[in-house]
Short mmCIF file of C-alpha atoms in Angstrom, two decimals:
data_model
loop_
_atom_site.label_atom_id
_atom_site.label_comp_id
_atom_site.label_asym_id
_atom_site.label_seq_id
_atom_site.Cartn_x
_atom_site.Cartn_y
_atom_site.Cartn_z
CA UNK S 1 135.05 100.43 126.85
CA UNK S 2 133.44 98.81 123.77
CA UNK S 3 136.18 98.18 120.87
CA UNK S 4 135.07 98.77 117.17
CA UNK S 5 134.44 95.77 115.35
CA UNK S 6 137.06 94.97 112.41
CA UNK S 7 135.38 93.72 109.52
CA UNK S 8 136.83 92.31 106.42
CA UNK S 9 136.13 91.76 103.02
CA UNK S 10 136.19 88.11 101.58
CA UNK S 11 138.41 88.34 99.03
CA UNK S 12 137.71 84.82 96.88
CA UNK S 13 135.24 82.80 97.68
CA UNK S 14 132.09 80.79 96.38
CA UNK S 15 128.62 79.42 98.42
CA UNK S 16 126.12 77.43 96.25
CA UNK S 17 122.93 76.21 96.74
CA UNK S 18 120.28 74.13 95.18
CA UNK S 19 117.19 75.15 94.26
CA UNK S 20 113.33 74.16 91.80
CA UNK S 21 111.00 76.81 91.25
CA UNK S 22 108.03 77.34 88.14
CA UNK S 23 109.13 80.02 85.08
CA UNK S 24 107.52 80.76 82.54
CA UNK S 25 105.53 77.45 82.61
CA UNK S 26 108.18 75.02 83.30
CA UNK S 27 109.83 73.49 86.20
CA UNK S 28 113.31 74.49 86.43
CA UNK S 29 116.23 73.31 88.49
CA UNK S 30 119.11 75.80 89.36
CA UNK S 31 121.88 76.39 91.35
CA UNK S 32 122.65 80.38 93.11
CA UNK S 33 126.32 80.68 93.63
CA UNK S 34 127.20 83.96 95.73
CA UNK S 35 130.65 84.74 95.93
CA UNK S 36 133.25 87.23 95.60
CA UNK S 37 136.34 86.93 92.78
CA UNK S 38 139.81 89.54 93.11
CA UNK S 39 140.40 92.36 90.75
CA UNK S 40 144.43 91.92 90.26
CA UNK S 41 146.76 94.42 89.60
CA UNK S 42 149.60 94.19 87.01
CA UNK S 43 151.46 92.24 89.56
CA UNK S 44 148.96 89.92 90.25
CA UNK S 45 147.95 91.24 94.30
CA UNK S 46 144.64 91.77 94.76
CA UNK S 47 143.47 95.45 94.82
CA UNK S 48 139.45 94.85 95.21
CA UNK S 49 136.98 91.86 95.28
CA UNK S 50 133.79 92.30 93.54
CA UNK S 51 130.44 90.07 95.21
CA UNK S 52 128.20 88.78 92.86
CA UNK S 53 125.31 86.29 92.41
CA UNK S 54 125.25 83.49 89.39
CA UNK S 55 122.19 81.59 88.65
CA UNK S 56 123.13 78.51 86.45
CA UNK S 57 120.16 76.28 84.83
CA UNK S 58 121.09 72.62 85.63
CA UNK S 59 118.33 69.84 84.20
CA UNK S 60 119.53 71.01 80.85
CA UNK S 61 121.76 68.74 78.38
CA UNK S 62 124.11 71.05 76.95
CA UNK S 63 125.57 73.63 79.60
CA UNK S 64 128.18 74.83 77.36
CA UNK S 65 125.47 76.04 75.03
CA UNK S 66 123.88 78.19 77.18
CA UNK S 67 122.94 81.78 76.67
CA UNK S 68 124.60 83.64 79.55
CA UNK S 69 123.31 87.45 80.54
CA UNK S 70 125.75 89.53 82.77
CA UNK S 71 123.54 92.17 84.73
CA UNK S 72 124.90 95.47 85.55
CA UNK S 73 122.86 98.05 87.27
CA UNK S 74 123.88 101.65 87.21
CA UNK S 75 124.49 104.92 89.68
CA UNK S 76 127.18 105.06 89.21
CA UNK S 77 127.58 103.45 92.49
CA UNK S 78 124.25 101.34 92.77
CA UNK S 79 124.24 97.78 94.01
CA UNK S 80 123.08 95.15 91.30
CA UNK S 81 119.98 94.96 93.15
CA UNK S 82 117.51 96.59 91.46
CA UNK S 83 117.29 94.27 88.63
CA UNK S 84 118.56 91.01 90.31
CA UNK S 85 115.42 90.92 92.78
CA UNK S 86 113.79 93.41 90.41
CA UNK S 87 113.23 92.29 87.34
CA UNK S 88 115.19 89.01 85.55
CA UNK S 89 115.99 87.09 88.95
CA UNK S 90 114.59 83.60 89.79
CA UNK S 91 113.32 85.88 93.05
CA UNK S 92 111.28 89.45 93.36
CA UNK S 93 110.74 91.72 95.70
CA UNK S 94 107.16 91.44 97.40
CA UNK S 95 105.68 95.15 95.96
CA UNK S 96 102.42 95.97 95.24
CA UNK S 97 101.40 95.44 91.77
CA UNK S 98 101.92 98.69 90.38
CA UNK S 99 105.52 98.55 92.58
CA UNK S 100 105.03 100.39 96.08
CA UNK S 101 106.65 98.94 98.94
CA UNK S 102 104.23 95.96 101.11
CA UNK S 103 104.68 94.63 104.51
CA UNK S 104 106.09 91.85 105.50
CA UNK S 105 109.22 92.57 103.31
CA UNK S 106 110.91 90.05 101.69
CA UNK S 107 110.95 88.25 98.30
CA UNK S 108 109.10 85.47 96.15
CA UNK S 109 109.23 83.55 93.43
CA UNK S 110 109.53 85.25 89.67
CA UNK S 111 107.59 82.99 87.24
CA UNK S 112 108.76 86.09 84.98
CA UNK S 113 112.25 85.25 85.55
CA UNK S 114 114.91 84.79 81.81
CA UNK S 115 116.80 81.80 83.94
CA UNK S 116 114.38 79.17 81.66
CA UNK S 117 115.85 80.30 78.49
CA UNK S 118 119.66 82.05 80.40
CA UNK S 119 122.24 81.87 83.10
CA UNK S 120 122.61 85.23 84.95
CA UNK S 121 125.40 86.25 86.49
CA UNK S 122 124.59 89.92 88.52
CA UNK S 123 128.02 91.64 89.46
CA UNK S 124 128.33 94.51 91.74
CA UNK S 125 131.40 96.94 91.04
CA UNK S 126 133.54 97.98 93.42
CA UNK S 127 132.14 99.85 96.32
CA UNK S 128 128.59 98.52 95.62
CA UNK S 129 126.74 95.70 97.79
CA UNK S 130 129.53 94.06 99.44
CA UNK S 131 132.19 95.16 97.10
CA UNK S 132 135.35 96.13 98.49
CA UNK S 133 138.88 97.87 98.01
CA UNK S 134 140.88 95.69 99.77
CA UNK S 135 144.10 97.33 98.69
CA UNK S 136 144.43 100.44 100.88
CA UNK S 137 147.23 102.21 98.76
CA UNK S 138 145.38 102.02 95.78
CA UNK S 139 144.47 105.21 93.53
CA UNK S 140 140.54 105.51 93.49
CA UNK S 141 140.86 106.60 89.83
CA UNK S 142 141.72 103.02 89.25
CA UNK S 143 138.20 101.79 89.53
CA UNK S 144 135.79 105.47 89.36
CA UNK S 145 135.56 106.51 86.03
CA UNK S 146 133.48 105.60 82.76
CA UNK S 147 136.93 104.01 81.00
CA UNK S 148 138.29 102.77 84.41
CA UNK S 149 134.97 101.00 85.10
CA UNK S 150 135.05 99.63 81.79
CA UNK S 151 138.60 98.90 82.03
CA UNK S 152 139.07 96.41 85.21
CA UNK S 153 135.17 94.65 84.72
CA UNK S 154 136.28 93.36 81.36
CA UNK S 155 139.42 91.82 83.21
CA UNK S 156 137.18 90.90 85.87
CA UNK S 157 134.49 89.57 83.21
CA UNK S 158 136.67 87.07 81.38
CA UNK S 159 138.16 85.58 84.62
CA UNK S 160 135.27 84.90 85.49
CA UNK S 161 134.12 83.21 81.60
CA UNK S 162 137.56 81.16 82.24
CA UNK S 163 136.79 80.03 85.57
CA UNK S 164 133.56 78.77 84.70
CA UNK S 165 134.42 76.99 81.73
CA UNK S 166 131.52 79.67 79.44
CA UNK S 167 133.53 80.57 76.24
CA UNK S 168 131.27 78.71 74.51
CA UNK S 169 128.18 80.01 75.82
CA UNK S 170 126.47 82.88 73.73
CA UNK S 171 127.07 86.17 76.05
CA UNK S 172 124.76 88.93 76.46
CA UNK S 173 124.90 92.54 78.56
CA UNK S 174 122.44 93.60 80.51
CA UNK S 175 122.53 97.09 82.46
CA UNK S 176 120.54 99.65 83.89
CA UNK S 177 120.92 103.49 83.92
CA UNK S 178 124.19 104.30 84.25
CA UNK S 179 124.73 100.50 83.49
CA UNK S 180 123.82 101.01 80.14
CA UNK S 181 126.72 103.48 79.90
CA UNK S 182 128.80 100.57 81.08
CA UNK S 183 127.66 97.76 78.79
CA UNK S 184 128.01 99.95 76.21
CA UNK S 185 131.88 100.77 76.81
CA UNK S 186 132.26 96.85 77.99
CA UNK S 187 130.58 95.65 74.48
CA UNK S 188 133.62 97.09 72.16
CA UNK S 189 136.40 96.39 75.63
CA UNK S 190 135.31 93.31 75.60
CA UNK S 191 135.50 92.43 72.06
CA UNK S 192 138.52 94.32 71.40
CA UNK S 193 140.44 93.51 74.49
CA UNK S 194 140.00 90.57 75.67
CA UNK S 195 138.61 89.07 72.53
CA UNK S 196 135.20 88.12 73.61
CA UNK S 197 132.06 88.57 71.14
CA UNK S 198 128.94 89.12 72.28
CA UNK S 199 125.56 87.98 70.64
CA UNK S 200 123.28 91.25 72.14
CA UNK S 201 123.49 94.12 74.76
CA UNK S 202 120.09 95.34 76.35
CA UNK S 203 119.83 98.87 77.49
CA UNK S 204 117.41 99.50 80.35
CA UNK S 205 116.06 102.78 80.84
CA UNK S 206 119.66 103.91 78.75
CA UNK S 207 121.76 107.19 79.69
CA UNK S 208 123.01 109.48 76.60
CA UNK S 209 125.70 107.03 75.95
CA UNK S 210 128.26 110.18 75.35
CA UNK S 211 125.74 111.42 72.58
CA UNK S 212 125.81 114.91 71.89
CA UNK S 213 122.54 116.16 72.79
CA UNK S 214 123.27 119.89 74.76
CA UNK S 215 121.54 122.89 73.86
CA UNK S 216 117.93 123.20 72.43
CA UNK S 217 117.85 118.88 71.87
CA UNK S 218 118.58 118.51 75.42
CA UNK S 219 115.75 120.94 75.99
CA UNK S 220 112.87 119.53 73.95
CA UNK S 221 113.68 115.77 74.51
CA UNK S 222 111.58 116.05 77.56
CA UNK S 223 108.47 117.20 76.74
CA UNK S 224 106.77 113.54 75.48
CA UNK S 225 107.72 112.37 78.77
CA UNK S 226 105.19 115.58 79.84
CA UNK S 227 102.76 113.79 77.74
CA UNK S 228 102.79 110.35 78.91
CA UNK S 229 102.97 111.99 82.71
CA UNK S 230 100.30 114.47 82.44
CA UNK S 231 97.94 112.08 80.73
CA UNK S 232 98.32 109.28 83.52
CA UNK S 233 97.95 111.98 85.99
CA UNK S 234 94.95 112.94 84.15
CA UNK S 235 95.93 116.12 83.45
CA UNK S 236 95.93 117.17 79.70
CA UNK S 237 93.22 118.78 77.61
CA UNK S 238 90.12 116.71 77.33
CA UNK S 239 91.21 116.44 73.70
CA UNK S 240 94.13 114.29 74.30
CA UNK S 241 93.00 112.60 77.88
CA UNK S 242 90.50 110.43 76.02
CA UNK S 243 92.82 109.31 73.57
CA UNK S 244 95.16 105.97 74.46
CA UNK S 245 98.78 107.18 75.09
CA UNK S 246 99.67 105.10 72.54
CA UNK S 247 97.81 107.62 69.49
CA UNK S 248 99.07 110.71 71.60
CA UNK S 249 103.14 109.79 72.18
CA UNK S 250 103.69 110.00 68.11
CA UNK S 251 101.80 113.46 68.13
CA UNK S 252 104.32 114.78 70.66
CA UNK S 253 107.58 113.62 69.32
CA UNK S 254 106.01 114.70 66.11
CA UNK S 255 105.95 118.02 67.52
CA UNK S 256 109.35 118.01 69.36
CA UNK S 257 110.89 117.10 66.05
CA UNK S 258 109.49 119.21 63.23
CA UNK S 259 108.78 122.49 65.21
CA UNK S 260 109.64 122.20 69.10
CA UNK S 261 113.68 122.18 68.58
CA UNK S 262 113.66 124.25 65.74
CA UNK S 263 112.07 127.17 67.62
CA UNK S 264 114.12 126.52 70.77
CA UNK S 265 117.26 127.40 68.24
CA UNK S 266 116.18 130.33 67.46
CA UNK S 267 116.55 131.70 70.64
CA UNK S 268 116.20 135.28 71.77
CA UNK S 269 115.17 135.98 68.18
CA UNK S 270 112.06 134.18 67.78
CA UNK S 271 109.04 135.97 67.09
CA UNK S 272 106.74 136.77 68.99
CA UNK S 273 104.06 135.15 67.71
CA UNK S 274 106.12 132.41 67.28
CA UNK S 275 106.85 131.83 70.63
CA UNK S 276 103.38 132.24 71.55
CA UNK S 277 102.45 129.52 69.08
CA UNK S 278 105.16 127.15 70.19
CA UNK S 279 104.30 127.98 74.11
CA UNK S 280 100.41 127.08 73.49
CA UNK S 281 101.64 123.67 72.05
CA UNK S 282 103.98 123.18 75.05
CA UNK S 283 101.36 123.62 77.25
CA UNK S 284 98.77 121.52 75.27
CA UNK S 285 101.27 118.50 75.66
CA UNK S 286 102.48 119.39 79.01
CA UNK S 287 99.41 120.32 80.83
CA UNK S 288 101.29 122.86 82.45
CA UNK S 289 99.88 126.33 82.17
CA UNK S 290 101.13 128.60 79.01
CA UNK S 291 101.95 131.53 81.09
CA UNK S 292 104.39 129.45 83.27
CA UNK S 293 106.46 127.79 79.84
CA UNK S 294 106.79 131.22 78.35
CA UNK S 295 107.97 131.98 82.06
CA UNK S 296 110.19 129.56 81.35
CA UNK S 297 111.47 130.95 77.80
CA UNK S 298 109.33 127.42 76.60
CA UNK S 299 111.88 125.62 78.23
CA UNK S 300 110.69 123.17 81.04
CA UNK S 301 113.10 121.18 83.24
CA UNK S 302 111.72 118.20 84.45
CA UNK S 303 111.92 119.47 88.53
CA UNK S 304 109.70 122.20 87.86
CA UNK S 305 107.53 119.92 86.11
CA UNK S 306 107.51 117.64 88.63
CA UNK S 307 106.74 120.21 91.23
CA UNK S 308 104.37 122.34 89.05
CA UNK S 309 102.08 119.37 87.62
CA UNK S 310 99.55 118.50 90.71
CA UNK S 311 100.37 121.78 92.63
CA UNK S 312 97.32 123.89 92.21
CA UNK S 313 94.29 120.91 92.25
CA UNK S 314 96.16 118.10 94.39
CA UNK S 315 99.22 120.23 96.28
CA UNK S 316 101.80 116.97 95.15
CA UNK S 317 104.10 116.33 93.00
CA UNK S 318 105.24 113.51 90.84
CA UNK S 319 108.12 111.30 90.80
CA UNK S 320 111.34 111.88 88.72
CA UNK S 321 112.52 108.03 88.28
CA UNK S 322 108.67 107.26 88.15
CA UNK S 323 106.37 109.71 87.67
CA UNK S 324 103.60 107.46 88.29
CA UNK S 325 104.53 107.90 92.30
CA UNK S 326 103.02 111.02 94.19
CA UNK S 327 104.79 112.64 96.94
CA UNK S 328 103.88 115.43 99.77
CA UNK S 329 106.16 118.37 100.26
CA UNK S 330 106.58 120.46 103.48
CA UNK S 331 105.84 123.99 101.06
CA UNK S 332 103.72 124.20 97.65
CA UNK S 333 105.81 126.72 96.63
CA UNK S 334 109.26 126.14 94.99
CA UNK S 335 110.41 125.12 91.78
CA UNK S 336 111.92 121.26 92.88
CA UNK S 337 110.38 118.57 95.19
CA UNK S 338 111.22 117.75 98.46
CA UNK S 339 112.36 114.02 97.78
CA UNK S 340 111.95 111.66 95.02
CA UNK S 341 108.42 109.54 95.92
CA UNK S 342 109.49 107.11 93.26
CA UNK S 343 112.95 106.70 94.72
CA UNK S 344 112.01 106.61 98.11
CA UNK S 345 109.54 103.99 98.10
CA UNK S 346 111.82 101.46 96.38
CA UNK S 347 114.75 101.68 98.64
CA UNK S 348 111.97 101.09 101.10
CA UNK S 349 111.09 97.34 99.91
CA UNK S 350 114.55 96.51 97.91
CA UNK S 351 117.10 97.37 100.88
CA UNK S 352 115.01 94.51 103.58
CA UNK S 353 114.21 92.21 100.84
CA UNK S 354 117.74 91.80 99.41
CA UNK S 355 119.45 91.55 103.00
CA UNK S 356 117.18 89.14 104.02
CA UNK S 357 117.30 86.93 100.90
CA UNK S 358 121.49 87.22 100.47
CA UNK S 359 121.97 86.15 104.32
CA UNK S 360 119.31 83.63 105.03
CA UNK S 361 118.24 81.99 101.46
CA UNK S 362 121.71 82.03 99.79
CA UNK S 363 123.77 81.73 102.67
CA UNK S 364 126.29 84.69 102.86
CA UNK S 365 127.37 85.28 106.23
CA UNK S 366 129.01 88.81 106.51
CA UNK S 367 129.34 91.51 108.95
CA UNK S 368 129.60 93.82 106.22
CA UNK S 369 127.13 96.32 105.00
CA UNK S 370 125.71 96.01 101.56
CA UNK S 371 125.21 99.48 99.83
CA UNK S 372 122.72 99.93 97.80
CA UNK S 373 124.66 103.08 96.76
CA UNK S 374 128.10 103.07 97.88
CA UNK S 375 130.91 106.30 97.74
CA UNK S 376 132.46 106.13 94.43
CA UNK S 377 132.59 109.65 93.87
CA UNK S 378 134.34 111.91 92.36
CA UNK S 379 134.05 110.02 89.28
CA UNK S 380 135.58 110.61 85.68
CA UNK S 381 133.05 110.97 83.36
CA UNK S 382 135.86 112.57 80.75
CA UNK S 383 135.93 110.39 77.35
CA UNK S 384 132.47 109.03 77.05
CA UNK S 385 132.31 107.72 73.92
CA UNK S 386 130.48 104.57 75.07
CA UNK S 387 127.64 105.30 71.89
CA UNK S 388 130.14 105.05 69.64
CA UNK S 389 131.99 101.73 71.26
CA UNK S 390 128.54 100.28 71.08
CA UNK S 391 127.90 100.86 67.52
CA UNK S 392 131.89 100.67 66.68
CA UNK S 393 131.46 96.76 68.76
CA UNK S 394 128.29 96.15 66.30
CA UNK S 395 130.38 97.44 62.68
CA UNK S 396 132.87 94.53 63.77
CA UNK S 397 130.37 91.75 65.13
CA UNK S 398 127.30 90.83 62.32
CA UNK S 399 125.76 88.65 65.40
CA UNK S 400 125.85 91.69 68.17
CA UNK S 401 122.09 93.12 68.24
CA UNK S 402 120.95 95.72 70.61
CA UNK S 403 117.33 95.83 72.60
CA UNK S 404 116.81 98.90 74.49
CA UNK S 405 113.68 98.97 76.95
CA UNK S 406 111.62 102.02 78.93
CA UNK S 407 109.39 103.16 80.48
CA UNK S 408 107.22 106.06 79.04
CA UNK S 409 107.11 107.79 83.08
CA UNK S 410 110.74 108.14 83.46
CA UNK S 411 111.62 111.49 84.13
CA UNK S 412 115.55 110.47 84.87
CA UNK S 413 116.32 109.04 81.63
CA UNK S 414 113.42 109.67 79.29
CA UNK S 415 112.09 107.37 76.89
CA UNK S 416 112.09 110.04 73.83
CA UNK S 417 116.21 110.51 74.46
CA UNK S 418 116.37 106.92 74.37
CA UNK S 419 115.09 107.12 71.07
CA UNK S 420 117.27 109.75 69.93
CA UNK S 421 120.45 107.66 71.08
CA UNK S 422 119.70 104.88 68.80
CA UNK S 423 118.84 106.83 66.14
CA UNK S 424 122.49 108.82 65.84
CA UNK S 425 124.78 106.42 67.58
CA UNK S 426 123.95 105.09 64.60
CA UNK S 427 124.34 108.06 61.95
CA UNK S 428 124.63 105.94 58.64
CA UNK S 429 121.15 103.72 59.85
CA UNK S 430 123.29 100.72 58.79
CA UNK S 431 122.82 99.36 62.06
CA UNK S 432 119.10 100.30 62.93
CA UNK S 433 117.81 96.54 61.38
CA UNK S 434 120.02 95.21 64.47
CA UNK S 435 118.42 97.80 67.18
CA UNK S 436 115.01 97.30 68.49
CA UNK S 437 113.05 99.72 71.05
CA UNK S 438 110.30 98.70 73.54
CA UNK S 439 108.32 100.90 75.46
CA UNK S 440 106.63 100.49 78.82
CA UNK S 441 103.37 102.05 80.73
CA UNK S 442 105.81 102.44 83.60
CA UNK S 443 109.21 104.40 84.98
CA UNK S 444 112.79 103.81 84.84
CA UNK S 445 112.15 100.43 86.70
CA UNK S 446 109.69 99.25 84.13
CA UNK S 447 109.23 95.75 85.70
CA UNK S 448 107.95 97.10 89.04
CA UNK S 449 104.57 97.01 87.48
CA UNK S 450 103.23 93.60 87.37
CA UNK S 451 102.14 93.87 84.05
CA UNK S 452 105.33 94.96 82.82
CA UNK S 453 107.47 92.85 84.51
CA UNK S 454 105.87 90.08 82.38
CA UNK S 455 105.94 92.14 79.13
CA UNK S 456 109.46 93.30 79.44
CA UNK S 457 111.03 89.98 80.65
CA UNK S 458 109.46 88.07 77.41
CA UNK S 459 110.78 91.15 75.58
CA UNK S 460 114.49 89.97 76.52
CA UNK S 461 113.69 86.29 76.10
CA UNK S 462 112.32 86.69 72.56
CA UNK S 463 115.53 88.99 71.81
CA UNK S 464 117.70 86.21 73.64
CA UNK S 465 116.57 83.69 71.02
CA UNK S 466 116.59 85.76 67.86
CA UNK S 467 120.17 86.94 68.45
CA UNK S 468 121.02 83.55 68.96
CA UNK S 469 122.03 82.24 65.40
CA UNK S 470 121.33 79.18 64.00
CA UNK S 471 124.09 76.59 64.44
CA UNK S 472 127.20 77.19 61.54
CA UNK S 473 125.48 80.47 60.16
CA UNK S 474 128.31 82.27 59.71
CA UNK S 475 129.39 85.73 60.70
CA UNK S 476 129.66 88.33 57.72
CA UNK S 477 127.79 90.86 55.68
#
């Protein structure tokens, strides 16, 4: 009879390796640490150990004075993957250039990669690549929830600043989706816990950051997202397809603002001709038939979108994270897709690649599985106030900046409610000369397109530098 293998977690524990590659130009010389560091209860045990990767520039004169990015990615419950072998990593996944999954898998050098100008430091939370509880009696609520979350990575955080001798270094957040919720919340924790200041948090493809957005807002956010889809999928009236999405975008937030939202309020008691009006304009930036928003009461989600977009001339349907990607369903009919294409094809070339390249390049030797999207569920999403951390962590620190990136196709967090975060986490605009937005011909993992994996990454290099201030400027208003 075969026995079941016992596998454990390592607990504490570093492996570091040398290593030269081109960026951006320049020959640079770097070490990749892998490891895993405890989370500690109050009583000092060790109650999980968190894996993560640390890429530290070395033919550099000052180390103390280097700019250090910590990389989240999001989920909740998603592996820092996507972006470590994604996007700012001295390595990338080998994709096609506009980010579909190749043959032989595997990765290769990123001349795009930040480490010339930062240190990056990629941490996985609990339950995510090969993050584990290693405390079986403790709660679950401990680590799965926005606060909790926030709560033991700040501890985690500035053991790990101690233990590397950084306090010095200028610090910046980066996360990803539901990362961006945690950066956020881990912006003000940090600062007002553990008494670390930041110098800038980036916001990839950002969540609602607690926001209030519900009702009619919630509703019409969408629909430039419908724009920027339906013209790459060539689908608008001639009118707008032979315009650059750059001149059409403005006309459709335009639109959402002054009349879309304001009609959706109305309700039930909107006239007629009204809603006919505000239907034909729906449809002229949606490409989706009038008859079928007015179906709809003019209100669109972005499934049926998704589903309803290529049914009649192509029978697919479009990516949610990307919509960019083009999948096949088993009916035509419906109102959702069968899977996410977008979705789908990454875990395709990331889950390989990052196996592969953790094992044999960086030498981690473990019987243990890496999730790409491990079971941290339920989790408490109660208390969100992470928007107003981030600006309440900005009020108190005249260096923090924010730089919030995405990609016009991204159906999951849309570009247009990434916009509407900054503008009223921010009610007062005192902060907006400190918040800069960049948009992307791409989805929620803007950097999967070649193009815009150079665009974006000189994006947070250029923000790196400029939030960096110069030497004895002092910080006040």
């Amino acid at each position: 009879m075969a026995l079941a293998q016992s596998i454990e977690s390592k607990v504490d524990t570093t492996i570091t390796t040398q290593h030269e590659q081109t960026i951006n130009g320049q020959d640079v010389e770097y070490t990749a640490t892998v490891g895993n560091q405890p989370v500690w209860n109050d009583d000092g045990k060790p109650i999980a150990s968190l894996f993560y990767t640390y890429y530290k520039r070395t033919d550099v004169e000052d180390n103390k004075r280097r700019p250090l990015v910590i990389s989240f990615n999001g989920g909740p419950g998603s592996a820092s993957v996507w972006m470590h072998i994604g996007y700012t990593g001295p390595k990338k996944v080998k994709i096609s250039d506009e980010g579909h999954p190749v043959q032989p898998y595997g990765v290769e050098e990123n001349p795009h990669s930040i480490l010339d100008v930062a240190d990056i430091l990629y941490v996985n939370p609990v339950n995510t690549g090969f993050s584990r509880i290693v405390d079986e009696e403790v709660e679950r609520e401990t680590f799965f929830g926005v606060n909790a979350d926030i709560g033991y990575l700040a501890d985690w955080i500035d053991t790990f600043i101690s233990r590397n001798d950084l306090w010095k270094s200028p610090k910046f957040l980066i996360g990803e989706s539901y990362g961006t919720t945690r950066v956020a919340g881990l912006a003000d924790e940090l600062q007002s816990s553990q008494w670390m200041f930041l110098n800038g948090v980036i916001l990839v493809s950002p969540t609602g950051l607690g926001v209030d957005r519900d009702g009619p807002v919630d509703d019409a956010l969408t629909l430039p997202y419908f724009t920027a889809t339906a013209w790459y999928h060539d689908a608008l009236p001639q009118e707008l397809q032979q315009q650059d999405l750059s001149e059409i975008l403005p006309e459709a937030e335009e639109f959402t603002v002054n009349e879309y939202i304001s009609a959706l309020t109305r309700g039930g008691t909107l006239s007629d001709s009204r809603k006919q009006e505000i239907a034909e304009k729906v449809a002229y930036y949606s490409g989706i038939d009038k008859q079928k928003v007015l179906n709809h009461n003019l209100r669109m989600s972005t499934s049926f979108f998704g589903k309803e977009l290529l049914r009649d001339n192509k029978e697919l349907t479009v990516g949610r994270l990307d919509s960019r990607y083009r999948g096949q369903d088993r009916d035509n009919a419906g109102n959702r897709y069968d899977y996410d294409p977008a979705l789908t094809a990454w875990n395709h070339a990331f889950t390989p690649a990052i196996n592969d390249y953790l094992r044999s390049d960086l030498g981690y030797d473990t019987d243990l599985q890496y999730w790409m999207f491990g079971p941290v569920h339920p989790w408490d999403r109660d208390g969100n106030r992470t928007g107003e951390n981030l600006r309440s962590a900005m009020a108190e620190n005249p260096y923090l900046n924010v730089l919030v990136q995405s990609g016009y196709y991204d159906g999951g967090t849309p570009y247009f409610d990434a916009k509407y975060t900054m503008w009223n986490m921010d009610p007062s605009g005192k902060l907006q000369d400190r918040m800069s937005f960049k948009g992307y011909r791409s989805g929620h993992m803007m950097y999967l397109r070649k193009e815009d994996l150079s665009t974006s990454n000189q994006d947070i290099r250029e923000f790196i530098r400029q939030s960096i201030p110069e030497e004895g400027a002092p910080a006040k208003y």
